[in-house]
Tab-separated table of C-alpha atoms in Angstrom:
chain	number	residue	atom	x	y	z
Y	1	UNK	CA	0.000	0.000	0.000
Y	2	UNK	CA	1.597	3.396	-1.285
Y	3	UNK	CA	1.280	6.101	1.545
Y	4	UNK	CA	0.055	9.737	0.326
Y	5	UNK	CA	2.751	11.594	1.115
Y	6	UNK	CA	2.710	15.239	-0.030
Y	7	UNK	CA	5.891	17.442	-0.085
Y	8	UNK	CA	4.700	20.853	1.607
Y	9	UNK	CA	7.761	22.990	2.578
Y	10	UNK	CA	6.957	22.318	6.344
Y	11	UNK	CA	7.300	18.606	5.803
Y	12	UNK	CA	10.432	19.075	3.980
Y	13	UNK	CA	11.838	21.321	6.530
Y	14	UNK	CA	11.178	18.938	9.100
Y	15	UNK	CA	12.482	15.893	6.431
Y	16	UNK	CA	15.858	18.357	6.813
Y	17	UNK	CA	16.261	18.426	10.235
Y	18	UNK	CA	15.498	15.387	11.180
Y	19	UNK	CA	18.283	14.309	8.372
Y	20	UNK	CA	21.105	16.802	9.778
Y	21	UNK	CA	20.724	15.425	12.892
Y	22	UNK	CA	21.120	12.306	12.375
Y	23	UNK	CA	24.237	13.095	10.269
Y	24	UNK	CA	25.444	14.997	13.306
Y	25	UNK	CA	25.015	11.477	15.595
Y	26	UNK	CA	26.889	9.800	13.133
Y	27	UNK	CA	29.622	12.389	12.424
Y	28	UNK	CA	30.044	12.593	16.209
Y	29	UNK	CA	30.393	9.021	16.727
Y	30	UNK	CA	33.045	8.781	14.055
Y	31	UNK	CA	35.045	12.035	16.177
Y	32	UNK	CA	35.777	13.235	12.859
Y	33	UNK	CA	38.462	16.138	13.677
Y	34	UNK	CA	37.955	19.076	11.441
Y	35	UNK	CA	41.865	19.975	11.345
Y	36	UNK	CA	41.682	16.500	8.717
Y	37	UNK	CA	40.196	18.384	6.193
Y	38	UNK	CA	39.399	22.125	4.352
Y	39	UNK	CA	36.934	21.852	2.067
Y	40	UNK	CA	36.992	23.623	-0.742
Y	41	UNK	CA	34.327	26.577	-1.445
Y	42	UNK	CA	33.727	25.855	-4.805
Y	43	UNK	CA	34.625	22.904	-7.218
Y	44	UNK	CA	35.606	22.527	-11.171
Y	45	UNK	CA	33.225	21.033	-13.310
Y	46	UNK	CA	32.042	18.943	-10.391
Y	47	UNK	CA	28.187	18.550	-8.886
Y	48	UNK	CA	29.843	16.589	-5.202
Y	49	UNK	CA	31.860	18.068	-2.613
Y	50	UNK	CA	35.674	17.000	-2.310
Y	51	UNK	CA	37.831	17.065	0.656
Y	52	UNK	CA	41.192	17.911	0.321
Y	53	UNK	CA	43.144	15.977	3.086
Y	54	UNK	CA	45.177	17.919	5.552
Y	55	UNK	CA	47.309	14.824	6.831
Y	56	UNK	CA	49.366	15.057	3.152
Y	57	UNK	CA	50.382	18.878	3.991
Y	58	UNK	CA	49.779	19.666	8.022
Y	59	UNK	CA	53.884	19.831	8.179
Y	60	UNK	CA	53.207	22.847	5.355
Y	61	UNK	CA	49.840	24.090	5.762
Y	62	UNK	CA	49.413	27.067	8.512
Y	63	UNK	CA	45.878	28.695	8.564
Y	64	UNK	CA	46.356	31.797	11.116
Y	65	UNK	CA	42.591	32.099	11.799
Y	66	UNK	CA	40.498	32.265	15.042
Y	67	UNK	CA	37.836	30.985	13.562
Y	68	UNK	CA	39.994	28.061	12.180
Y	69	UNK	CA	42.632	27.043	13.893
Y	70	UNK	CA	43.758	23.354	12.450
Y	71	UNK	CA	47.487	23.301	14.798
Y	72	UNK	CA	45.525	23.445	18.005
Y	73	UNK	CA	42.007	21.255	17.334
Y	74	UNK	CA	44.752	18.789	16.062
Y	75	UNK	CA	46.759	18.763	19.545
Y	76	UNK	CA	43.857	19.412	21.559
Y	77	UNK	CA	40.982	17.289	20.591
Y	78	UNK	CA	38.252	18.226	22.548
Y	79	UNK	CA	34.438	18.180	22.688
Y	80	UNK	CA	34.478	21.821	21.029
Y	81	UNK	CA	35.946	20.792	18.121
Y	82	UNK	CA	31.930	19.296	16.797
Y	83	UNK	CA	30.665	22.285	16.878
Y	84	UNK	CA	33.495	23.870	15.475
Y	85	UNK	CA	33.384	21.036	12.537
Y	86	UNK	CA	29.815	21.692	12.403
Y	87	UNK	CA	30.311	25.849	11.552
Y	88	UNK	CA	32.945	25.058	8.944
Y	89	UNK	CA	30.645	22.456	7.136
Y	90	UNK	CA	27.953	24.574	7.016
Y	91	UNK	CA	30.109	27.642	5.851
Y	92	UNK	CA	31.471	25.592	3.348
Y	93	UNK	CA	27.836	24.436	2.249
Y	94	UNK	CA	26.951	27.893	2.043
Y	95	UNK	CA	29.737	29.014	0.090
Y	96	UNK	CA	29.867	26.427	-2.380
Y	97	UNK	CA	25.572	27.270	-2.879
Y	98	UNK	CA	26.056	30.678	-3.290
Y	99	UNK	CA	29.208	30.266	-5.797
Y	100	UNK	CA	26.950	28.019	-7.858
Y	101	UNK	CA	24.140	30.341	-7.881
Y	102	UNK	CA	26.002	33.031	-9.195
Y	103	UNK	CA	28.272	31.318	-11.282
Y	104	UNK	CA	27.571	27.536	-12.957
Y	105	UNK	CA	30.813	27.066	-14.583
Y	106	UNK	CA	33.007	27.748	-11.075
Y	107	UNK	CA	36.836	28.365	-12.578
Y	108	UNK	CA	38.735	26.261	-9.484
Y	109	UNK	CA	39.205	25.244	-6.447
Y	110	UNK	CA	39.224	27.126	-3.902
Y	111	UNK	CA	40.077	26.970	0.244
Y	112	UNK	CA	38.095	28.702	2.621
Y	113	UNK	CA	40.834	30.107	5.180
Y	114	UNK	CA	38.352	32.488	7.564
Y	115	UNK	CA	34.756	32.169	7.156
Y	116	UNK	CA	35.054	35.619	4.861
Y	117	UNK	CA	37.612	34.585	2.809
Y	118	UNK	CA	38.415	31.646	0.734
Y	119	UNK	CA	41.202	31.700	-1.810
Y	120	UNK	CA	42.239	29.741	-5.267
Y	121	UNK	CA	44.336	26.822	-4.099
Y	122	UNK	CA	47.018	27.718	-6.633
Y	123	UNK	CA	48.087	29.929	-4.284
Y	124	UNK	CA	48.893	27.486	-1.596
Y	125	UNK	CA	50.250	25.010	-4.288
Y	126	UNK	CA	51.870	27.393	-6.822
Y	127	UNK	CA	55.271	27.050	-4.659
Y	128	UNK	CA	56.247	24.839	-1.931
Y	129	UNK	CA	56.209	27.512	0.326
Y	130	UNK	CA	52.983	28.947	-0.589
Y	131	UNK	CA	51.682	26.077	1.218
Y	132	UNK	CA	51.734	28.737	4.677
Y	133	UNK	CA	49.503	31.370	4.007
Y	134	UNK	CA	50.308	34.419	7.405
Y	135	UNK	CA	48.132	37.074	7.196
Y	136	UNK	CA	50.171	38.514	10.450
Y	137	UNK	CA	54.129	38.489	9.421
Y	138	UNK	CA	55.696	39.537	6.701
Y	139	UNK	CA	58.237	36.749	6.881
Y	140	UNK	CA	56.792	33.505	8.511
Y	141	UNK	CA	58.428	30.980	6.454
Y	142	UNK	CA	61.349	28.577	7.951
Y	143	UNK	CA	63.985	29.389	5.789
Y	144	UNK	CA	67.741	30.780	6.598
Y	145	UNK	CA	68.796	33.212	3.666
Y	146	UNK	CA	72.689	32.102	4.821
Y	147	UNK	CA	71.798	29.167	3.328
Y	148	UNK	CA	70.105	29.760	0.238
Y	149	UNK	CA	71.538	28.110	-2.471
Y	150	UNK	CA	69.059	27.488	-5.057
Y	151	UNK	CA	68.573	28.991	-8.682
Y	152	UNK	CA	65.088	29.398	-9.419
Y	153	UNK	CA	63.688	30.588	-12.797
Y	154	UNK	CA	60.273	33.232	-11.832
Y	155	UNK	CA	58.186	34.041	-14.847
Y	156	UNK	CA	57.195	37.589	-14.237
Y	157	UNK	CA	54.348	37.513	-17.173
Y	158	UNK	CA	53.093	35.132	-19.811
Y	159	UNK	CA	51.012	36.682	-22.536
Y	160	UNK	CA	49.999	33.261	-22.999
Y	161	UNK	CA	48.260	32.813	-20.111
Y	162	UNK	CA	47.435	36.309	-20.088
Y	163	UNK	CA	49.273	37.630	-16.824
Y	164	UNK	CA	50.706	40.565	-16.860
Y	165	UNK	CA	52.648	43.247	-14.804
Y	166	UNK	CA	52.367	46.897	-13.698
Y	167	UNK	CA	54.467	49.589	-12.312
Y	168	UNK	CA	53.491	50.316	-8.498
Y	169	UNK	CA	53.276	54.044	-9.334
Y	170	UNK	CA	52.744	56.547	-12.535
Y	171	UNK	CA	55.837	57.753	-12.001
Y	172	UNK	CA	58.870	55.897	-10.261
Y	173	UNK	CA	61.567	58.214	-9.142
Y	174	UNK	CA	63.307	56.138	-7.001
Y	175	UNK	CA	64.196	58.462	-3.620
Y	176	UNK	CA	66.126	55.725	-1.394
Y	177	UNK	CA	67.660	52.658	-2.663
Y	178	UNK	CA	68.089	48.928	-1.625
Y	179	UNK	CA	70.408	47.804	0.971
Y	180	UNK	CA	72.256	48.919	4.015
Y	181	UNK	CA	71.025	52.742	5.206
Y	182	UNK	CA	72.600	53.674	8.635
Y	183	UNK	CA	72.206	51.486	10.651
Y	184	UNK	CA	69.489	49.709	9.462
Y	185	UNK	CA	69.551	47.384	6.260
Y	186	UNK	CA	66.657	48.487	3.829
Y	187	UNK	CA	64.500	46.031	2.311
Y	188	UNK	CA	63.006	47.574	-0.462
Y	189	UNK	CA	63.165	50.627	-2.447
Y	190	UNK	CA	61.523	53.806	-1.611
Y	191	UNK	CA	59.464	56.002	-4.771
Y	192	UNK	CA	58.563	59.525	-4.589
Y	193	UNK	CA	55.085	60.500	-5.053
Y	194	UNK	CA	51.946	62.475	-3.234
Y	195	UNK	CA	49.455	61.821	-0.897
Y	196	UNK	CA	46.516	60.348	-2.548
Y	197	UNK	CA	48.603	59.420	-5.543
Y	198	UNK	CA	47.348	55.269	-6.809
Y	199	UNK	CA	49.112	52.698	-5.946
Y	200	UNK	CA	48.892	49.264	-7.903
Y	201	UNK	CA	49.380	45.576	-7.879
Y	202	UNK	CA	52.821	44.710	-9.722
Y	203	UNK	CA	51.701	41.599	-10.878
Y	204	UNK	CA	48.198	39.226	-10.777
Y	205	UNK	CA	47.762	37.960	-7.123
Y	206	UNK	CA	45.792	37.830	-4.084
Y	207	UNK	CA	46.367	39.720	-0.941
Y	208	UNK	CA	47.569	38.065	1.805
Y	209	UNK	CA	48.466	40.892	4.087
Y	210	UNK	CA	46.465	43.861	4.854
Y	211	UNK	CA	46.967	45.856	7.726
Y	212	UNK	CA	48.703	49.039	9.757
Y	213	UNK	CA	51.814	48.599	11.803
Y	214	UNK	CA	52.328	51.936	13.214
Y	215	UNK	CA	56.417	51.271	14.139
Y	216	UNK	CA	57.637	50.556	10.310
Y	217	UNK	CA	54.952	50.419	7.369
Y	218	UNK	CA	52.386	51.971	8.697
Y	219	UNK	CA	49.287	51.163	6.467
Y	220	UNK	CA	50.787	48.621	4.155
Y	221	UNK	CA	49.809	45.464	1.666
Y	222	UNK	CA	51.204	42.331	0.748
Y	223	UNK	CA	50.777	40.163	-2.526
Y	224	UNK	CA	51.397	36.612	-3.755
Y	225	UNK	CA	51.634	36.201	-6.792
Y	226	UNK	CA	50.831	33.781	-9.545
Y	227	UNK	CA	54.708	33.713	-10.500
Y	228	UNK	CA	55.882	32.900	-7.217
Y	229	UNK	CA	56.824	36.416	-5.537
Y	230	UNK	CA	55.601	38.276	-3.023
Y	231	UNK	CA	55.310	42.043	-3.061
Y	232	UNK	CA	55.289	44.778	-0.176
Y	233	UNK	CA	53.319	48.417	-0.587
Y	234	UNK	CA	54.217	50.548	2.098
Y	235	UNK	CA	53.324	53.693	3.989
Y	236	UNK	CA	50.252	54.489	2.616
Y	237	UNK	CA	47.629	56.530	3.002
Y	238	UNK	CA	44.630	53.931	2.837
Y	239	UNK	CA	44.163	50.728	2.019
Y	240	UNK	CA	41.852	49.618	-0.846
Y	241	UNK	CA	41.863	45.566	-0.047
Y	242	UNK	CA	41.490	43.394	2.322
Y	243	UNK	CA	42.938	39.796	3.279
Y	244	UNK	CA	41.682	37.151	0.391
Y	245	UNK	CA	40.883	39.856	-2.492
Y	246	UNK	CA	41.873	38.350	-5.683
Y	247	UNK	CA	43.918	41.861	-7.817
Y	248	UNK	CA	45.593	41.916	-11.403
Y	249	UNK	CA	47.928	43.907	-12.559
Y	250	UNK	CA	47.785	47.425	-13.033
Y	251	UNK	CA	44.380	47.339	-10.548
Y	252	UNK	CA	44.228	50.171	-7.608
Y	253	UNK	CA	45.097	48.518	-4.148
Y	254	UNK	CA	45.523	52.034	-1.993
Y	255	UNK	CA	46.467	55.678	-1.978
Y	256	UNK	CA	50.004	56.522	-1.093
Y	257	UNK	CA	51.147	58.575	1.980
Y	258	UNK	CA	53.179	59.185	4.825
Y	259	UNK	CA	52.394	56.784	7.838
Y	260	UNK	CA	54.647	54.554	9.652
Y	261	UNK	CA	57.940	55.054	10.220
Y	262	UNK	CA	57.959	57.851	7.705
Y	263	UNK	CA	59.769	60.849	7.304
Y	264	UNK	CA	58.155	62.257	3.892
Y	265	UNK	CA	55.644	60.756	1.615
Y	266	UNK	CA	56.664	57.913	-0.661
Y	267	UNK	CA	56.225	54.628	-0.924
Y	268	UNK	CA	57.984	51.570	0.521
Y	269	UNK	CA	58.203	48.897	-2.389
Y	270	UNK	CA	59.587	45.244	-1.297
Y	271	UNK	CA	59.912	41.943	-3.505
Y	272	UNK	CA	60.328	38.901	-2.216
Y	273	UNK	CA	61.134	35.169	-2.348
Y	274	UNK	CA	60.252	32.841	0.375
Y	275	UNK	CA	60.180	35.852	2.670
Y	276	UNK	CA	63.584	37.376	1.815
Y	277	UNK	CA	63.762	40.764	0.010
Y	278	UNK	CA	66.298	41.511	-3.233
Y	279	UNK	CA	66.942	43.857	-4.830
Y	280	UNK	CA	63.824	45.188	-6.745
Y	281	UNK	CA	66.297	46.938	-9.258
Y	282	UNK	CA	67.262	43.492	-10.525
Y	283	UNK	CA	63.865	43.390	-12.305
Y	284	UNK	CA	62.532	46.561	-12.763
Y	285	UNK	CA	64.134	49.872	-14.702
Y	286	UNK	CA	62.436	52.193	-12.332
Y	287	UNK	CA	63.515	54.862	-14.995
Y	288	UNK	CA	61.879	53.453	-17.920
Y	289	UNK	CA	59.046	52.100	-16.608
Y	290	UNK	CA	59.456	48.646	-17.606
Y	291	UNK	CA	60.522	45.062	-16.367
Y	292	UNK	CA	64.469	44.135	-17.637
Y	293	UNK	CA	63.374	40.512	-18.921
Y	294	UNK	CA	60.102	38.429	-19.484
Y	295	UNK	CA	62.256	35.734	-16.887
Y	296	UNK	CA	63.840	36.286	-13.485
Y	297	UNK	CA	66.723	34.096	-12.147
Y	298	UNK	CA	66.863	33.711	-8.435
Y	299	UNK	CA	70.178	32.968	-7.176
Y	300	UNK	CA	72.377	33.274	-4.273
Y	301	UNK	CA	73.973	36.681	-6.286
Y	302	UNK	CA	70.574	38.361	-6.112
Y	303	UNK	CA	70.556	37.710	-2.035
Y	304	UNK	CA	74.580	38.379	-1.770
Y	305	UNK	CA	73.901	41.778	0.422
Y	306	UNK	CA	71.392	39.883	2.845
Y	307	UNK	CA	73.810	36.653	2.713
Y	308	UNK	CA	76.762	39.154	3.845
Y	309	UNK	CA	74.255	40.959	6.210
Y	310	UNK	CA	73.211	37.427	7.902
Y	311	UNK	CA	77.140	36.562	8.474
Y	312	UNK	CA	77.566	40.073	9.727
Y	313	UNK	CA	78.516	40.544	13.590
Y	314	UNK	CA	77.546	44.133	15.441
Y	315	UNK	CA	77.800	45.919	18.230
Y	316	UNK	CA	75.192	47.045	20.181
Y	317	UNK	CA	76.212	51.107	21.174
Y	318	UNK	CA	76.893	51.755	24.856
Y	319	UNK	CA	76.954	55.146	26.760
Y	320	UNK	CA	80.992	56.339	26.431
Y	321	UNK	CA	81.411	54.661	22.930
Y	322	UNK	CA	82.591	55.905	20.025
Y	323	UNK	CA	84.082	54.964	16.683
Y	324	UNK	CA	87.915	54.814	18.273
Y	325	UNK	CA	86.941	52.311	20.894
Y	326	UNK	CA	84.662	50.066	18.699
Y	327	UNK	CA	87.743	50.015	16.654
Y	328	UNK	CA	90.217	49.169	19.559
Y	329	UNK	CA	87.638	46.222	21.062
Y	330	UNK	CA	86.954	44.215	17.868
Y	331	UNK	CA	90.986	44.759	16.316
Y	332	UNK	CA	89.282	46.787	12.791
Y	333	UNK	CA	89.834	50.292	11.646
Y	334	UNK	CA	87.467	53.808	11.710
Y	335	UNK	CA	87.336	53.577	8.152
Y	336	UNK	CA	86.298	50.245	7.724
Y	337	UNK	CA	83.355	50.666	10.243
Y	338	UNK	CA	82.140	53.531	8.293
Y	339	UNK	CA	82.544	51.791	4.824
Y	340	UNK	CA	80.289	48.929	6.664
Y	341	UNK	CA	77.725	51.116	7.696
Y	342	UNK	CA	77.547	53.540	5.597
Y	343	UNK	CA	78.475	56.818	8.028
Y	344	UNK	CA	81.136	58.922	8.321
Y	345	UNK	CA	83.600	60.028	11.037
Y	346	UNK	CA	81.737	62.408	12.204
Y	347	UNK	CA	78.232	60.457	12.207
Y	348	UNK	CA	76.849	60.771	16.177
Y	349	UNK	CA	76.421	57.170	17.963
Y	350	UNK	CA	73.183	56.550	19.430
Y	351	UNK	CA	73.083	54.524	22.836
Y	352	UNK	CA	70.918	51.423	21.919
Y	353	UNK	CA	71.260	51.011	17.937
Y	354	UNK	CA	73.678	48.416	16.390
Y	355	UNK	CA	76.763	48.904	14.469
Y	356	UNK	CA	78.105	46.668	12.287
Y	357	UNK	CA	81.882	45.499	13.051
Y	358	UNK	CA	82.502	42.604	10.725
């Protein structure tokens, strides 16, 4: 005997709950931890969810969130972690609706890192590195620039594949160069230009960094890119992005200005490779307005000031000291102190900053 069963939307909604929850019994009984997977927001070509499995890259993978956090459910293991699970599913669910509803043909995968923002997985695959994704430090990745000896080919564009690049600014006078200034080593190059004046994205990428640090950068923004760098925009006036925004080349990111550690408006441009800075001259003809080659070979040369720097002893200054007696303790001459930092004999010593003696 067939039973009459009509479909209203209040059977159906009770049909859903009753379903979840049983799902829920099950999923608890299984003590599925939800540092094992990330789902993805969106999927290729593809009508099922897929998990991508933590366990293959938890040695690689950081995710920095409060909402998310898969180094300490993993230690911890405790009866929060369900409900926890249970947010992230249903964020993901949500997500991966909504992506569908506005687009059918979804482009890639993607990983949700916060529950506001989920990014392309090429850009924790793209480069072994990539795989920890900070959205705190600058630098978080575990490796000693004394050490680097690799030689690593970067595609800056690829008409091809239609990426591109982009000067930071309209104009790019460069006002203070790359290297050791003072006493301080600087890690990027510093462009004139106005308050208010655009700044944009070098090269395709999503934002990683986005954020004010009132001691050094001030209001600043970090990119990784598709080719494998990493670029910093400091000092500026506001910031147009936030954390996850997917930018091209040539697209508006902030207004420059003075804040920070700033003595005069400019802006602060970095480039990096697994966290390190070089040189951004050794791509770029600031002067021109154009990139020196379609290819970029990193090499221990390009990092030979930062190798030198890393090696480097100093000497923090001390009430009494000057130039003669840093001289006299660590057996070097006046002139060889002032060729290593950049100062002259009659530069004034500072209790508390570093000079370097080797």
């Amino acid at each position: 005997m067939l039973l009459n069963f009509n479909p209203t939307p209040k059977r159906l909604l009770v049909l859903m709950w009753v379903f979840w929850g049983s799902c829920s019994m099950l999923l608890a009984q299984k003590q599925i931890n939800p540092a094992s997977y990330i789902k993805p927001s969106f999927l290729s070509h593809s009508d099922t969810e897929a998990d991508i499995l933590i366990k293959a890259i938890q040695k690689r993978l950081h995710a920095d969130s409060t909402y998310y956090n898969p180094e300490w459910v993993w230690e911890h293991g405790t009866q929060c972690d369900e409900s926890q699970k249970e947010d992230i599913f249903q964020s993901n669910l949500f997500s991966m609706h909504d992506s569908y509803a506005q687009n059918e043909a979804c482009l890639e995968d993607a990983v949700i890192i916060s529950p506001n923002v989920s990014i392309p997985f090429r850009y924790l695959n793209n480069e072994d590195y990539f795989a920890i994704w900070d959205t705190q430090n600058v630098n978080p990745y575990p490796y000693s620039i004394a050490s680097f000896s690799d030689t690593v080919k970067i595609a800056l564009f690829d008409l091809e594949k239609e990426t591109s690049w982009s000067a930071p600014l309209k104009t790019t006078r460069v006002t203070s160069k790359f290297g050791r200034r003072w006493y301080r080593w600087h890690h990027g190059i510093d462009l004139d230009l106005e308050v208010g004046d655009s700044v944009f994205s070098a090269f395709d990428g999503v934002v990683r960094i986005s954020k004010y640090n009132y001691r050094g950068y001030g209001h600043y923004v970090l990119i990784r890119h598709d080719n494998g760098l990493e670029t910093l925009y400091g000092h500026l006036n506001k910031r147009l992005v936030k954390v996850g925004d997917q930018v091209k080349a040539g697209e508006l990111i902030g207004w420059g200005g003075n804040t920070g550690r700033s003595t005069g408006s400019h802006l602060h441009f970095e480039v990096r490779y697994k966290g390190h800075a070089f040189n951004p001259k050794h791509m770029f003809d600031f002067g021109e307005k154009k990139l020196l080659a379609q290819e970029f070979t990193i090499n221990p040369k390009v990092y030979s000031g930062l190798i030198a720097n890393a090696k480097a002893q100093y000497h923090r200054i001390r009430s009494g000291d000057s130039l003669w007696k840093i001289s006299r303790r660590y057996r070097t001459s006046i002139g060889k102190l002032c060729a290593l930092n950049g100062i002259s004999r009659r530069t004034t010593l500072r209790v508390g900053r570093r000079i370097r003696v080797r």
